[in-house]
Amino acid sequence: QLVLETTRIGEQDVIVVTGEIDLASSPRVELALEPYAGQPVILDLRRVEFIDSALPPDGEGKGGQGG
């Protein structure tokens, strides 16, 4: 299970991520980051228990080269 909480510390936006980030849940993290495109934001991963480093089956992630 993945939980995303958005908060502010002073004037800094913070997204606190709790749980596991895998191929199924990673799009939720991307969606949470979209409103901050071009702006500073802290992504707090201290409560993440697992991060899947595998590429999607087609080998193409949004930000990667693939293959």
PDB file of C-alpha atoms in Angstrom:
ATOM      1  CA  GLN A   1       0.000   0.000   0.000  1.00  0.00           C
ATOM      2  CA  LEU A   2       1.236   3.460  -0.909  1.00  0.00           C
ATOM      3  CA  VAL A   3       0.249   6.617   0.972  1.00  0.00           C
ATOM      4  CA  LEU A   4       1.138  10.109  -0.283  1.00  0.00           C
ATOM      5  CA  GLU A   5       0.725  13.134   1.962  1.00  0.00           C
ATOM      6  CA  THR A   6       1.382  16.689   0.863  1.00  0.00           C
ATOM      7  CA  THR A   7       2.367  19.222   3.494  1.00  0.00           C
ATOM      8  CA  ARG A   8       4.399  22.401   3.950  1.00  0.00           C
ATOM      9  CA  ILE A   9       7.376  23.014   6.180  1.00  0.00           C
ATOM     10  CA  GLY A  10       7.787  26.753   6.371  1.00  0.00           C
ATOM     11  CA  GLU A  11       7.565  27.826   2.742  1.00  0.00           C
ATOM     12  CA  GLN A  12       8.711  24.458   1.342  1.00  0.00           C
ATOM     13  CA  ASP A  13       6.282  21.948  -0.176  1.00  0.00           C
ATOM     14  CA  VAL A  14       6.880  18.365   0.979  1.00  0.00           C
ATOM     15  CA  ILE A  15       5.424  15.094  -0.328  1.00  0.00           C
ATOM     16  CA  VAL A  16       5.741  12.348   2.284  1.00  0.00           C
ATOM     17  CA  VAL A  17       5.671   8.864   0.776  1.00  0.00           C
ATOM     18  CA  THR A  18       4.845   5.844   2.957  1.00  0.00           C
ATOM     19  CA  GLY A  19       4.772   2.197   1.918  1.00  0.00           C
ATOM     20  CA  GLU A  20       6.063   0.555  -1.251  1.00  0.00           C
ATOM     21  CA  ILE A  21       6.816   2.038  -4.662  1.00  0.00           C
ATOM     22  CA  ASP A  22       6.518  -0.527  -7.437  1.00  0.00           C
ATOM     23  CA  LEU A  23       5.471  -0.594 -11.081  1.00  0.00           C
ATOM     24  CA  ALA A  24       1.805  -0.428 -10.122  1.00  0.00           C
ATOM     25  CA  SER A  25       2.083   2.430  -7.629  1.00  0.00           C
ATOM     26  CA  SER A  26       4.812   4.573  -9.238  1.00  0.00           C
ATOM     27  CA  PRO A  27       2.330   6.460 -11.470  1.00  0.00           C
ATOM     28  CA  ARG A  28       0.703   7.805  -8.278  1.00  0.00           C
ATOM     29  CA  VAL A  29       4.061   9.289  -7.239  1.00  0.00           C
ATOM     30  CA  GLU A  30       4.450  10.868 -10.677  1.00  0.00           C
ATOM     31  CA  LEU A  31       0.951  12.362 -10.457  1.00  0.00           C
ATOM     32  CA  ALA A  32       1.727  13.801  -7.019  1.00  0.00           C
ATOM     33  CA  LEU A  33       4.840  15.497  -8.437  1.00  0.00           C
ATOM     34  CA  GLU A  34       3.176  16.952 -11.556  1.00  0.00           C
ATOM     35  CA  PRO A  35       1.766  20.095  -9.879  1.00  0.00           C
ATOM     36  CA  TYR A  36       5.318  20.999  -8.812  1.00  0.00           C
ATOM     37  CA  ALA A  37       6.907  20.818 -12.275  1.00  0.00           C
ATOM     38  CA  GLY A  38       9.603  23.483 -12.426  1.00  0.00           C
ATOM     39  CA  GLN A  39       9.274  24.229  -8.705  1.00  0.00           C
ATOM     40  CA  PRO A  40      11.300  23.008  -5.744  1.00  0.00           C
ATOM     41  CA  VAL A  41       9.633  20.223  -3.758  1.00  0.00           C
ATOM     42  CA  ILE A  42      10.964  17.777  -1.169  1.00  0.00           C
ATOM     43  CA  LEU A  43      10.117  14.126  -1.769  1.00  0.00           C
ATOM     44  CA  ASP A  44      10.419  12.519   1.680  1.00  0.00           C
ATOM     45  CA  LEU A  45      11.129   8.796   1.180  1.00  0.00           C
ATOM     46  CA  ARG A  46      12.102   7.979   4.773  1.00  0.00           C
ATOM     47  CA  ARG A  47       8.962   5.873   5.293  1.00  0.00           C
ATOM     48  CA  VAL A  48       9.301   3.919   2.036  1.00  0.00           C
ATOM     49  CA  GLU A  49       9.889   0.234   2.750  1.00  0.00           C
ATOM     50  CA  PHE A  50      10.544  -0.907  -0.834  1.00  0.00           C
ATOM     51  CA  ILE A  51      11.353   0.663  -4.206  1.00  0.00           C
ATOM     52  CA  ASP A  52      11.147  -1.555  -7.293  1.00  0.00           C
ATOM     53  CA  SER A  53      13.991  -0.724  -9.676  1.00  0.00           C
ATOM     54  CA  ALA A  54      12.681  -2.782 -12.615  1.00  0.00           C
ATOM     55  CA  LEU A  55      11.681  -1.128 -15.868  1.00  0.00           C
ATOM     56  CA  PRO A  56       8.176  -1.578 -17.239  1.00  0.00           C
ATOM     57  CA  PRO A  57       7.808  -4.684 -19.452  1.00  0.00           C
ATOM     58  CA  ASP A  58       8.234  -2.633 -22.649  1.00  0.00           C
ATOM     59  CA  GLY A  59      11.505  -1.222 -21.275  1.00  0.00           C
ATOM     60  CA  GLU A  60      10.365   2.354 -21.642  1.00  0.00           C
ATOM     61  CA  GLY A  61       9.754   4.543 -18.625  1.00  0.00           C
ATOM     62  CA  LYS A  62       8.565   8.124 -18.970  1.00  0.00           C
ATOM     63  CA  GLY A  63      11.971   9.555 -18.149  1.00  0.00           C
ATOM     64  CA  GLY A  64      14.244   6.745 -19.302  1.00  0.00           C
ATOM     65  CA  GLN A  65      15.831   5.688 -22.539  1.00  0.00           C
ATOM     66  CA  GLY A  66      14.764   2.063 -22.260  1.00  0.00           C
ATOM     67  CA  GLY A  67      16.562  -1.079 -23.426  1.00  0.00           C
TER      68      GLY A  67
END
